[in-house]
Coordinates of C-alpha atoms in Angstrom, one line a residue:
Chain A
M1 CA 25.8 -59.2 77.0
N2 CA 22.2 -60.4 77.3
S3 CA 20.5 -60.4 80.7
V4 CA 17.3 -61.9 82.0
V5 CA 15.7 -60.3 85.1
C6 CA 12.9 -61.7 87.3
I7 CA 10.8 -59.2 88.8
K8 CA 7.8 -59.6 91.0
R9 CA 4.9 -57.3 91.7
V10 CA 4.6 -57.1 95.6
P11 CA 2.2 -55.1 98.0
E12 CA 3.8 -52.5 100.1
T13 CA 2.9 -53.4 103.6
A14 CA 5.3 -51.4 105.8
E15 CA 2.6 -48.9 106.9
A16 CA -0.4 -50.5 105.7
T17 CA -3.1 -52.1 107.7
L18 CA -3.2 -55.6 106.8
K19 CA -6.0 -58.0 106.9
I20 CA -5.7 -61.7 106.2
D21 CA -8.3 -63.9 104.1
P22 CA -8.5 -67.0 106.0
A23 CA -10.6 -68.9 103.7
N24 CA -8.1 -68.3 100.9
R25 CA -4.8 -68.0 103.0
K26 CA -3.7 -64.8 101.6
L27 CA -3.4 -61.1 102.3
E28 CA -6.8 -58.9 101.4
V29 CA -5.3 -56.6 99.0
D30 CA -8.0 -54.2 98.0
N31 CA -6.5 -51.3 99.8
L32 CA -2.7 -52.2 99.2
V33 CA -0.5 -50.3 96.8
F34 CA 1.8 -52.6 94.6
G35 CA 5.0 -52.1 93.3
I36 CA 8.2 -53.9 91.9
N37 CA 9.8 -56.1 94.6
E38 CA 12.8 -53.7 96.1
A39 CA 15.4 -56.2 95.6
D40 CA 14.2 -56.9 92.0
N41 CA 14.7 -53.3 91.2
Y42 CA 18.2 -53.4 92.2
A43 CA 18.6 -56.5 90.0
L44 CA 16.8 -54.6 87.0
E45 CA 19.2 -51.8 87.5
Q46 CA 22.4 -54.1 87.6
A47 CA 21.1 -55.7 84.4
L48 CA 20.5 -52.3 82.6
L49 CA 24.2 -50.9 83.6
L50 CA 25.7 -54.0 82.2
E51 CA 23.8 -53.4 78.9
E52 CA 24.9 -49.9 79.1
E53 CA 28.5 -51.1 79.4
F54 CA 28.6 -54.1 77.0
G55 CA 25.5 -53.9 74.9
G56 CA 23.0 -56.6 74.2
E57 CA 19.6 -56.9 75.7
V58 CA 17.7 -56.9 79.0
I59 CA 14.7 -59.3 79.1
V60 CA 12.3 -59.0 81.9
V61 CA 10.4 -62.1 83.1
S62 CA 7.5 -62.1 85.7
V63 CA 5.0 -64.5 87.0
G64 CA 2.1 -62.5 88.0
P65 CA -1.5 -61.5 87.3
P66 CA -2.2 -58.7 84.4
E67 CA -1.8 -56.1 86.8
T68 CA 2.1 -57.0 86.8
D69 CA 2.3 -55.1 83.4
E70 CA 2.5 -52.0 85.6
I71 CA 5.7 -52.7 86.9
I72 CA 6.6 -54.5 83.6
R73 CA 6.1 -51.3 81.7
M74 CA 8.4 -49.3 84.5
A75 CA 11.0 -51.7 83.8
L76 CA 10.7 -51.5 79.9
A77 CA 10.7 -47.6 80.4
K78 CA 13.9 -48.0 82.2
G79 CA 15.5 -49.6 79.2
A80 CA 14.5 -53.3 79.4
G81 CA 14.1 -54.5 75.7
R82 CA 11.1 -56.7 76.0
A83 CA 9.3 -58.7 78.5
I84 CA 7.7 -62.1 79.3
R85 CA 4.6 -62.4 81.7
I86 CA 3.6 -65.9 82.8
S87 CA 0.1 -65.9 84.1
P88 CA -1.1 -69.4 85.4
E89 CA -4.9 -69.6 86.6
N90 CA -3.6 -70.7 90.0
L91 CA -1.0 -68.1 90.8
S92 CA -1.8 -67.8 94.5
E93 CA -1.2 -71.5 94.9
L94 CA 2.4 -71.4 93.5
D95 CA 5.5 -72.0 95.7
P96 CA 9.0 -71.1 94.6
Y97 CA 9.8 -74.4 92.8
S98 CA 6.9 -74.1 90.7
I99 CA 7.6 -70.2 89.8
A100 CA 11.4 -71.3 89.0
K101 CA 10.0 -74.5 86.8
L102 CA 7.4 -71.7 84.9
I103 CA 10.4 -69.3 84.3
A104 CA 12.8 -72.0 83.3
H105 CA 10.3 -73.4 80.7
E106 CA 10.1 -69.9 79.2
L107 CA 13.9 -69.4 79.0
E108 CA 14.6 -72.5 77.1
D109 CA 14.7 -70.9 73.8
E110 CA 16.4 -67.4 75.1
E111 CA 20.2 -66.8 75.0
Y112 CA 21.3 -65.2 77.9
D113 CA 24.6 -64.5 79.7
L114 CA 23.1 -63.6 83.0
I115 CA 20.1 -64.2 84.8
F116 CA 19.4 -61.9 87.6
T117 CA 16.7 -61.9 90.6
G118 CA 16.1 -59.9 93.9
C119 CA 17.8 -61.9 96.8
Q120 CA 14.3 -62.1 98.5
A121 CA 10.7 -61.4 97.8
S122 CA 9.2 -58.8 100.4
D123 CA 5.8 -60.6 100.2
D124 CA 6.6 -64.3 100.9
G125 CA 10.4 -63.8 101.5
F126 CA 11.3 -67.3 100.3
S127 CA 15.0 -66.5 98.4
Q128 CA 14.3 -69.5 96.5
V129 CA 13.3 -68.7 93.0
G130 CA 16.7 -67.6 91.7
V131 CA 18.6 -70.6 93.4
A132 CA 15.9 -73.1 92.1
L133 CA 15.9 -71.6 88.5
A134 CA 19.7 -72.1 88.2
E135 CA 19.4 -75.7 89.3
L136 CA 16.6 -76.3 86.9
L137 CA 18.6 -74.8 83.9
G138 CA 21.7 -76.4 85.1
I139 CA 24.1 -73.4 85.4
Q140 CA 25.9 -71.7 88.0
H141 CA 24.5 -69.1 90.9
L142 CA 25.6 -66.8 93.5
S143 CA 23.1 -65.7 95.9
M144 CA 22.8 -62.3 97.9
A145 CA 25.1 -60.4 95.7
V146 CA 26.4 -56.9 97.3
K147 CA 29.1 -56.2 94.6
M148 CA 29.7 -56.9 91.1
E149 CA 32.5 -56.7 88.7
T150 CA 31.8 -57.8 85.3
E151 CA 33.9 -58.9 82.4
E152 CA 32.7 -60.3 78.9
E153 CA 32.2 -63.9 80.1
S154 CA 32.6 -63.7 83.8
A155 CA 31.9 -61.8 87.0
T156 CA 33.5 -61.3 90.3
V157 CA 30.7 -61.3 93.0
N158 CA 30.9 -60.2 96.6
R159 CA 28.7 -61.6 99.0
E160 CA 28.1 -60.4 102.6
L161 CA 28.3 -62.9 105.4
E162 CA 27.4 -62.5 109.1
G163 CA 29.7 -60.6 111.1
G164 CA 30.8 -58.2 108.5
L165 CA 32.7 -60.9 106.5
M166 CA 33.0 -60.4 102.7
A167 CA 33.3 -63.4 100.3
Q168 CA 34.5 -62.8 96.9
Y169 CA 33.7 -65.5 94.1
K170 CA 34.5 -65.5 90.4
L171 CA 31.9 -67.1 88.2
N172 CA 31.7 -67.9 84.5
F173 CA 28.7 -67.2 82.4
P174 CA 25.8 -68.1 82.1
A175 CA 24.9 -67.9 85.4
V176 CA 22.1 -66.8 88.1
I177 CA 22.8 -64.1 90.3
T178 CA 20.5 -62.8 93.2
I179 CA 21.0 -59.5 94.0
Q180 CA 20.8 -57.6 97.5
T181 CA 19.6 -53.9 97.8
G182 CA 22.2 -51.7 97.7
L183 CA 24.1 -52.9 94.9
N184 CA 23.5 -49.8 92.8
E185 CA 21.0 -46.9 92.7
P186 CA 18.0 -48.0 90.7
R187 CA 17.1 -45.2 88.0
Y188 CA 13.7 -43.5 88.0
A189 CA 10.9 -44.5 85.4
S190 CA 9.3 -41.2 84.4
I191 CA 5.5 -41.3 83.3
L192 CA 6.3 -40.3 79.8
G193 CA 8.8 -42.9 79.8
I194 CA 6.2 -45.3 80.8
K195 CA 3.7 -44.3 78.1
R196 CA 6.4 -44.5 75.6
A197 CA 7.4 -48.3 76.7
G198 CA 3.7 -49.0 75.6
S199 CA 5.0 -49.9 72.4
K200 CA 7.4 -52.5 73.5
E201 CA 6.8 -56.2 73.5
I202 CA 5.1 -57.9 76.6
R203 CA 4.7 -61.6 75.6
V204 CA 1.9 -63.1 77.7
V205 CA 2.2 -66.7 78.4
E206 CA -0.9 -68.4 80.0
P207 CA -0.1 -71.8 81.0
G208 CA -3.3 -72.9 82.4
S209 CA -3.2 -74.5 86.1
W210 CA 0.3 -75.3 87.0
N211 CA 0.7 -78.1 89.7
E212 CA 4.3 -78.6 90.1
K213 CA 4.7 -77.6 93.6
M214 CA 6.8 -79.0 96.5
V215 CA 5.4 -77.0 99.4
E216 CA 2.0 -75.9 100.2
L217 CA 1.0 -73.1 102.7
N218 CA -1.1 -74.1 105.6
K219 CA -2.3 -70.8 107.0
L220 CA -1.4 -67.2 107.1
S221 CA -1.6 -65.4 110.6
F222 CA -0.3 -62.7 112.5
P223 CA 2.4 -63.6 115.3
P224 CA 0.7 -63.2 119.0
P225 CA 1.7 -59.8 120.3
G226 CA 4.9 -60.3 122.4
K227 CA 5.7 -58.8 125.7
M228 CA 9.4 -58.0 124.7
A229 CA 8.8 -54.2 124.3
E230 CA 10.5 -52.0 127.0
I231 CA 9.6 -48.4 126.9
F232 CA 12.3 -46.1 128.0
Q233 CA 11.4 -43.0 130.0
G234 CA 13.2 -39.5 130.5
S235 CA 14.5 -36.9 128.0
P236 CA 15.3 -37.7 124.5
A237 CA 19.3 -37.5 125.3
E238 CA 18.7 -40.1 128.1
T239 CA 16.2 -42.3 126.3
A240 CA 18.7 -42.0 123.1
E241 CA 21.5 -43.2 125.3
K242 CA 19.6 -46.1 126.6
V243 CA 18.7 -47.2 123.0
C244 CA 22.5 -47.0 122.2
E245 CA 23.5 -49.0 125.3
V246 CA 20.9 -51.8 124.1
L247 CA 22.1 -51.7 120.6
K248 CA 25.9 -52.0 121.6
T249 CA 25.1 -54.8 124.1
K250 CA 23.1 -56.6 121.2
G251 CA 26.3 -56.0 118.8
L252 CA 24.4 -53.8 116.6
L253 CA 26.4 -50.9 117.0
Chain B
M1 CA 18.2 -28.8 75.0
S2 CA 17.3 -27.9 71.4
A3 CA 17.2 -24.5 70.0
G4 CA 13.1 -24.7 70.4
D5 CA 13.4 -25.2 74.0
L6 CA 15.7 -22.5 74.2
E7 CA 13.3 -20.1 72.3
K8 CA 10.2 -21.4 74.1
H9 CA 11.7 -20.0 77.4
D10 CA 13.2 -16.9 75.8
V11 CA 16.5 -18.2 76.5
L12 CA 17.8 -16.7 73.4
S13 CA 17.1 -13.1 74.9
C14 CA 19.9 -13.8 77.9
I15 CA 22.2 -11.0 77.8
Q16 CA 24.3 -12.6 80.4
C17 CA 23.9 -9.5 82.8
G18 CA 24.1 -12.0 85.8
R19 CA 21.5 -10.6 87.9
C20 CA 19.9 -13.9 87.9
T21 CA 23.1 -15.6 89.5
A22 CA 23.4 -12.4 91.8
G23 CA 20.1 -12.6 93.3
C24 CA 20.2 -16.6 93.6
P25 CA 19.9 -18.0 97.3
V26 CA 21.8 -21.0 96.3
S27 CA 24.7 -19.4 94.3
I28 CA 25.9 -18.6 97.6
R29 CA 26.5 -21.8 99.0
T30 CA 26.8 -24.1 96.1
T31 CA 28.4 -24.2 92.6
F32 CA 25.2 -23.5 90.9
N33 CA 25.5 -20.5 88.6
I34 CA 22.5 -20.2 86.3
R35 CA 24.1 -17.3 84.1
G36 CA 27.1 -19.8 83.6
T37 CA 24.5 -22.6 82.7
I38 CA 22.6 -20.4 80.3
N39 CA 25.8 -19.5 78.9
L40 CA 27.0 -22.9 78.4
N41 CA 24.0 -24.1 76.8
L42 CA 23.7 -21.3 74.3
R43 CA 27.3 -21.8 73.2
E44 CA 27.3 -25.7 73.0
R45 CA 23.9 -26.7 72.1
K46 CA 25.0 -30.1 71.4
K47 CA 27.6 -30.7 73.7
W48 CA 26.0 -29.3 76.7
I49 CA 26.6 -31.0 79.9
Q50 CA 23.9 -32.1 82.3
P51 CA 25.1 -30.0 85.6
Q52 CA 24.0 -31.6 88.7
D53 CA 23.8 -28.4 89.9
I54 CA 20.6 -27.5 88.4
W55 CA 19.0 -29.7 91.2
S56 CA 20.2 -26.9 93.8
C57 CA 17.5 -24.6 92.4
T58 CA 14.7 -24.0 94.6
T59 CA 12.7 -22.5 91.9
C60 CA 12.0 -19.7 94.3
H61 CA 11.9 -17.4 91.3
T62 CA 14.1 -14.6 92.2
C63 CA 16.2 -15.1 89.1
A64 CA 13.3 -14.7 86.8
S65 CA 11.6 -11.7 88.5
R66 CA 14.7 -9.6 88.5
C67 CA 15.6 -10.7 84.6
P68 CA 15.5 -7.7 82.7
K69 CA 15.0 -9.5 79.5
G70 CA 12.0 -11.7 80.9
V71 CA 13.7 -14.7 80.3
G72 CA 11.6 -17.7 81.6
I73 CA 14.6 -19.0 83.9
V74 CA 12.8 -21.2 86.3
D75 CA 10.7 -22.9 83.2
Y76 CA 14.2 -23.4 81.7
I77 CA 15.5 -25.0 84.7
M78 CA 12.6 -27.3 84.9
G79 CA 13.2 -28.1 81.2
L80 CA 16.6 -29.0 81.8
R81 CA 15.7 -31.2 84.9
S82 CA 13.0 -33.0 82.8
Y83 CA 15.9 -34.1 80.4
Q84 CA 17.3 -35.7 83.3
V85 CA 14.3 -37.1 84.7
E86 CA 13.3 -38.7 81.3
R87 CA 17.0 -40.3 81.4
G88 CA 16.0 -41.6 84.7
K89 CA 19.2 -40.8 86.6
I90 CA 18.0 -38.4 89.2
D91 CA 19.0 -37.9 92.9
P92 CA 17.6 -41.1 94.8
A93 CA 15.7 -38.7 97.2
A94 CA 13.9 -37.0 94.3
R95 CA 13.2 -40.5 92.7
D96 CA 11.7 -41.7 96.0
A97 CA 9.6 -38.6 96.4
L98 CA 8.4 -39.0 92.8
E99 CA 7.8 -42.8 93.2
S100 CA 5.9 -42.1 96.5
I101 CA 3.4 -39.6 94.7
L102 CA 2.7 -42.0 91.9
K103 CA 1.9 -44.8 94.5
H104 CA 0.5 -43.3 97.4
G105 CA -0.5 -39.3 96.0
N106 CA 1.9 -37.7 98.5
P107 CA 6.1 -37.3 98.4
W108 CA 6.5 -38.4 101.9
G109 CA 6.2 -42.4 101.4
R110 CA 3.3 -42.7 103.7
V111 CA 0.0 -44.4 103.0
R112 CA -3.1 -43.0 101.6
E113 CA -5.2 -44.5 104.5
K114 CA -3.4 -42.3 106.9
R115 CA -3.7 -39.0 105.1
S116 CA -6.4 -37.6 107.2
D117 CA -5.3 -39.0 110.5
W118 CA -4.1 -35.2 111.2
I119 CA -8.0 -34.7 112.2
G120 CA -7.6 -36.6 115.5
E121 CA -10.2 -35.1 117.7
N122 CA -11.1 -32.0 115.7
K123 CA -14.3 -31.7 114.0
V124 CA -13.9 -31.7 110.2
R125 CA -16.2 -32.8 107.6
I126 CA -15.1 -35.3 105.0
L127 CA -17.0 -34.6 101.9
Q128 CA -18.5 -37.4 99.9
E129 CA -18.9 -37.7 96.1
G130 CA -21.7 -35.3 95.0
E131 CA -21.8 -33.4 98.2
S132 CA -21.3 -29.6 98.4
T133 CA -19.6 -27.2 100.5
E134 CA -18.9 -23.5 100.5
V135 CA -15.2 -24.0 101.3
L136 CA -13.0 -26.9 100.1
L137 CA -9.9 -26.9 102.3
F138 CA -7.2 -28.7 100.4
V139 CA -4.9 -29.9 103.1
G140 CA -2.0 -30.9 101.2
C141 CA 0.7 -33.5 101.8
T142 CA 2.7 -32.0 104.1
P143 CA 0.2 -30.6 106.6
A144 CA -1.5 -33.9 106.2
Y145 CA 1.4 -36.1 107.3
D146 CA 4.3 -34.1 108.9
P147 CA 3.7 -34.1 112.9
K148 CA 4.9 -30.4 112.9
A149 CA 2.8 -29.2 109.9
Q150 CA -0.4 -31.2 111.0
K151 CA -0.7 -28.4 113.6
S152 CA -1.4 -25.8 110.8
A153 CA -4.3 -27.9 109.5
Q154 CA -5.5 -28.6 112.9
A155 CA -5.3 -24.8 113.9
L156 CA -6.8 -23.7 110.6
S157 CA -9.6 -26.1 110.8
R158 CA -10.6 -24.8 114.5
I159 CA -10.4 -21.2 113.1
L160 CA -12.7 -21.8 110.3
A161 CA -15.2 -23.6 112.6
I162 CA -15.0 -21.1 115.2
A163 CA -15.7 -18.3 112.3
G164 CA -18.7 -20.6 111.3
V165 CA -17.5 -21.5 107.9
D166 CA -19.1 -24.1 105.9
F167 CA -16.0 -26.0 105.0
A168 CA -15.0 -29.8 104.4
I169 CA -12.1 -31.8 103.1
M170 CA -11.8 -34.6 100.5
G171 CA -10.1 -37.1 103.1
N172 CA -8.2 -39.6 102.2
S173 CA -9.0 -39.1 98.3
E174 CA -7.1 -35.8 98.4
T175 CA -3.7 -36.3 96.3
C176 CA -0.6 -34.2 95.7
C177 CA -1.2 -31.1 93.9
G178 CA 2.0 -31.6 91.6
N179 CA 3.6 -28.1 92.2
E180 CA 6.8 -29.6 93.5
V181 CA 6.6 -32.3 90.9
K182 CA 6.5 -30.2 87.7
R183 CA 9.5 -28.2 89.2
M184 CA 11.4 -31.3 89.6
G185 CA 10.9 -31.5 86.0
E186 CA 8.6 -34.5 86.0
L187 CA 6.1 -33.2 83.4
G188 CA 4.3 -36.4 82.7
L189 CA 3.5 -37.1 86.2
F190 CA 2.4 -33.5 86.8
E191 CA -0.1 -34.0 83.7
M192 CA -1.2 -36.9 85.2
L193 CA -1.9 -35.3 88.5
V194 CA -3.7 -32.2 87.1
E195 CA -5.9 -34.6 85.2
D196 CA -6.6 -37.0 88.2
N197 CA -7.1 -33.8 90.6
T198 CA -9.4 -31.9 87.8
N199 CA -11.7 -35.2 87.8
L200 CA -11.8 -35.4 91.7
F201 CA -12.6 -31.9 91.9
S202 CA -15.5 -32.3 89.7
K203 CA -17.0 -34.8 92.1
Y204 CA -17.8 -32.2 94.7
K205 CA -19.5 -28.8 94.5
F206 CA -17.6 -25.9 96.3
N207 CA -17.2 -22.3 95.6
K208 CA -13.7 -21.6 97.2
L209 CA -10.6 -23.9 97.2
V210 CA -8.6 -22.9 100.2
T211 CA -5.2 -24.1 100.4
I212 CA -2.8 -24.3 103.5
S213 CA 0.5 -24.3 101.3
P214 CA 1.2 -21.4 99.0
H215 CA 2.7 -24.3 96.6
C216 CA -0.5 -26.0 96.3
Y217 CA -2.0 -22.3 95.8
N218 CA 0.4 -21.5 93.2
T219 CA -0.1 -24.7 90.8
F220 CA -3.8 -24.7 91.5
K221 CA -4.1 -20.9 90.7
N222 CA -1.9 -20.7 87.8
E223 CA -1.3 -24.0 86.2
Y224 CA -4.6 -25.8 86.6
P225 CA -7.6 -25.2 84.1
N226 CA -10.7 -23.6 85.1
L227 CA -9.8 -23.4 88.9
G228 CA -8.1 -20.1 89.1
D229 CA -11.0 -18.0 90.3
K230 CA -11.7 -20.4 93.3
V231 CA -8.4 -21.0 94.7
I232 CA -7.5 -18.5 97.8
H233 CA -4.6 -19.1 100.0
Y234 CA -5.8 -19.4 103.7
T235 CA -4.3 -15.9 104.8
Q236 CA -6.1 -14.2 102.1
F237 CA -9.5 -16.3 103.3
L238 CA -9.1 -15.3 106.9
V239 CA -8.4 -11.6 106.2
E240 CA -12.0 -11.7 104.2
L241 CA -13.5 -13.6 107.4
S242 CA -12.0 -10.7 109.5
E243 CA -13.2 -7.7 107.2
K244 CA -16.8 -9.5 107.4
G245 CA -16.6 -9.7 111.1
K246 CA -16.6 -13.5 111.0
L247 CA -13.5 -13.8 112.9
K248 CA -12.7 -11.8 115.7
L249 CA -9.0 -11.4 116.3
S250 CA -7.9 -9.7 119.2
N251 CA -4.2 -8.2 119.6
D252 CA -3.3 -9.9 122.8
N253 CA -0.2 -12.0 121.7
E254 CA 2.6 -10.2 123.6
A255 CA 5.3 -12.1 121.9
K256 CA 7.7 -10.3 119.5
A257 CA 7.2 -11.7 115.9
I258 CA 8.8 -11.4 112.3
F259 CA 7.1 -12.6 109.2
H260 CA 9.1 -14.6 106.7
D261 CA 7.5 -14.3 103.3
P262 CA 7.2 -17.7 101.4
C263 CA 8.7 -17.4 97.8
F264 CA 5.4 -19.1 96.3
L265 CA 3.2 -16.7 98.3
G266 CA 5.2 -13.3 97.9
K267 CA 7.4 -13.1 94.8
Q268 CA 5.5 -15.6 92.8
N269 CA 1.9 -14.7 93.7
L270 CA 2.3 -11.1 95.1
I271 CA 0.5 -11.8 98.2
Y272 CA 2.4 -9.7 100.6
E273 CA -0.2 -8.0 102.7
E274 CA -2.8 -10.6 104.1
P275 CA -0.4 -12.5 106.2
R276 CA 0.8 -9.1 107.6
T277 CA -2.8 -7.9 108.3
L278 CA -3.3 -11.1 110.2
L279 CA -0.3 -10.7 112.4
K280 CA -0.5 -7.1 113.0
A281 CA -4.1 -7.9 114.3
V282 CA -3.2 -10.5 116.7
L283 CA 0.2 -8.8 118.3
K284 CA 0.3 -6.4 120.7
E285 CA 3.6 -5.2 119.6
E286 CA 4.6 -4.1 116.4
L287 CA 5.3 -6.7 113.6
L288 CA 9.2 -7.1 113.0
E289 CA 10.5 -7.0 109.5
F290 CA 13.5 -8.5 108.0
D291 CA 15.6 -6.1 105.7
R292 CA 15.2 -8.9 103.1
N293 CA 11.4 -9.1 103.0
R294 CA 8.6 -8.9 100.6
E295 CA 9.9 -9.4 97.0
R296 CA 13.7 -9.7 98.3
S297 CA 12.6 -12.1 100.8
Q298 CA 15.4 -14.9 101.1
C299 CA 14.2 -18.4 100.1
C300 CA 14.4 -21.0 102.9
E301 CA 15.6 -23.6 100.3
G302 CA 12.2 -25.7 100.6
G303 CA 11.1 -25.3 97.0
G304 CA 11.8 -27.2 93.7
G305 CA 12.0 -30.4 95.1
R306 CA 14.7 -29.4 97.6
M307 CA 12.6 -30.5 100.6
W308 CA 13.9 -34.0 99.5
I309 CA 17.2 -33.1 97.4
E310 CA 20.2 -32.5 99.7
V311 CA 23.0 -30.5 98.1
D312 CA 26.8 -30.4 98.7
S313 CA 27.9 -27.2 100.7
D314 CA 30.0 -26.5 103.4
K315 CA 28.2 -23.1 104.2
P316 CA 25.1 -23.0 106.3
R317 CA 21.7 -23.3 105.0
T318 CA 20.0 -20.1 104.0
A319 CA 17.2 -21.2 106.4
E320 CA 19.7 -21.0 109.2
E321 CA 20.8 -17.5 108.1
R322 CA 17.0 -16.6 107.9
V323 CA 16.6 -17.8 111.7
R324 CA 20.1 -15.9 113.0
D325 CA 18.6 -12.8 111.2
A326 CA 15.2 -13.4 113.0
H327 CA 17.1 -13.7 116.5
Y328 CA 19.2 -10.5 115.5
Y329 CA 16.2 -8.7 115.0
G330 CA 15.0 -9.6 118.5
A331 CA 12.0 -11.9 117.3
E332 CA 10.7 -14.7 119.7
I333 CA 8.5 -15.9 117.0
L334 CA 9.5 -16.5 113.2
A335 CA 6.1 -16.6 111.8
T336 CA 5.5 -17.6 108.1
S337 CA 2.6 -19.2 106.3
C338 CA 4.0 -22.2 104.5
P339 CA 4.5 -25.8 105.5
F340 CA 8.1 -26.1 103.7
C341 CA 9.3 -22.8 105.2
L342 CA 7.8 -24.2 108.7
L343 CA 9.9 -27.3 108.4
T344 CA 13.0 -25.9 107.0
L345 CA 13.2 -23.0 109.6
S346 CA 12.2 -25.1 112.5
D347 CA 15.3 -27.5 111.6
A348 CA 17.4 -24.4 111.2
V349 CA 16.6 -23.0 114.7
K350 CA 17.8 -26.3 116.0
T351 CA 21.0 -26.3 113.9
A352 CA 21.7 -22.9 114.9
G353 CA 21.3 -23.5 118.6
L354 CA 18.2 -20.9 119.0
E355 CA 15.9 -23.6 120.2
D356 CA 15.3 -21.7 123.7
K357 CA 15.0 -18.3 121.9
L358 CA 13.2 -18.7 118.8
Q359 CA 9.9 -20.5 118.0
V360 CA 8.9 -20.9 114.0
K361 CA 5.2 -21.0 113.7
D362 CA 2.6 -20.9 111.1
I363 CA 0.3 -17.7 111.0
C364 CA -2.7 -19.9 111.6
S365 CA -1.1 -21.5 114.7
I366 CA -0.5 -18.1 116.0
I367 CA -4.0 -16.8 115.7
S368 CA -5.9 -20.3 116.6
P369 CA -7.5 -19.9 120.0
G370 CA -6.3 -23.3 121.3
E371 CA -8.5 -25.5 123.4
G372 CA -8.3 -24.1 126.9
E373 CA -5.2 -22.3 126.1
K374 CA -4.8 -18.6 125.3
D375 CA -3.9 -17.3 122.0
G376 CA -0.4 -18.1 120.8
Q377 CA 0.1 -21.2 122.7
T378 CA -1.2 -23.9 120.5

């Protein structure tokens, strides 16, 4: 079973101090640490598990700058066979459609049963590349997979819906599946493994300037500070109780 | 594990006497049996299984220090772990800690830009490249980020300032020492950290490298090239300062205190006296002692990656036994000199329901004269 996994290098922004470069409509990234997009890491693991079970090859594809090789090497260390890095000149101007189109173009000559992507990128949050890719390749897709049982030529996939509903689908290969976090437990890429993966192939594609986009980013800004916060007073036990009450009222508990 | 690996750690000398397992702090509460693991490995070299149990090990070194044949048991366990690390299928918490060290230089998933936030209002000089200082204070990841352990870094820097010591830290450039990385079997990342830190240290001039954590002390002292003579644990350094008259300690702390020997300070580096010298100098009453003290000190289960890795057991943690023992001996303060011990024992005080009766404190927080507060109330 051959799988293609689309991975993206994203900045870790949870605790970092973020600054916006207004002229270029992007984040200032000098002080940020980058890694593989979390959902993509689960997508990669799913492909590696299938390779262990059914054999075949895992091919990693990423659209990004040369620094993307850091996460590609990690994916190769974990067991992917080879990789394709697509680096157009105008990377920061791409939208999901143009990224999907770039990937679809490179996959024309590849043989695959499944294409995995993460369900969403943590930086731009579009959730569209996987779905657009399926449309461009003319194959089926399922998004937001939380569980997957695979056979030789088909898979049964669960999608989690609002209100705790679970929908189960069966789809035949080839197909694109976009993966939610929590579907599996991603493995670790050791440093020695990453070094050894240096001998595996990363094919670099440089398509120059790529102008097939459909949407354009106008500006990037922080939301205005809201006045919704309420600070609970009292002992830890009292405040914890109040927090529980709020969570219950909002249907989260 | 190949025959070569077994020879490397002298595992072939094992006579299966079982002293290792008998002394192992986690064999009491988990299925981990190091004698059994060695036995299995020796008998079935090719078929040896990968027991998840080896992740129970705290690398406390009790086994190795009691082994009559000098088997490098802890190195052997690190070797077994390294095989699993290479395969990538390790405990998710261990994975996250290791990935965080690679990305952020600390195992706690915290960003580098906040590494020196602990300084707060304290006056601590951050060394710039090329500058020199008498003492380079290596804060360590846990005292840098953990709110409870941060108090050790703050207290120690106040003590050093009061004693007039020329000291500085590396600020946000400081990076994980790698002691736990090596013990989790991630030998490639450990080598990388040794190289990075050696390069980093070469950018500054200093005569002493003082560590807060015995874990940082251990690896810098014993596993880094060309650093050993400069490395000193803070308890040793404060005793030096006290002997030279630079640090005046007065025995006006009325609390009853007992000392817990950290494994990486005591049984692994034989530093038993200095923590006691400091405590005796500030306590009004006699320092209490555990029955299991010094080289028999009971591990708190914070070493060898166990700060992150949870093990299956229906028995209480060894740290919980330890705090119950401390309470039994009549202690009001359980003193230690290790950030990991500080955290595991503090948690254990809560689970044992001893919060009103027993406080866990780092020695530097006991002897530090807090701002506007009397000794012992920092």
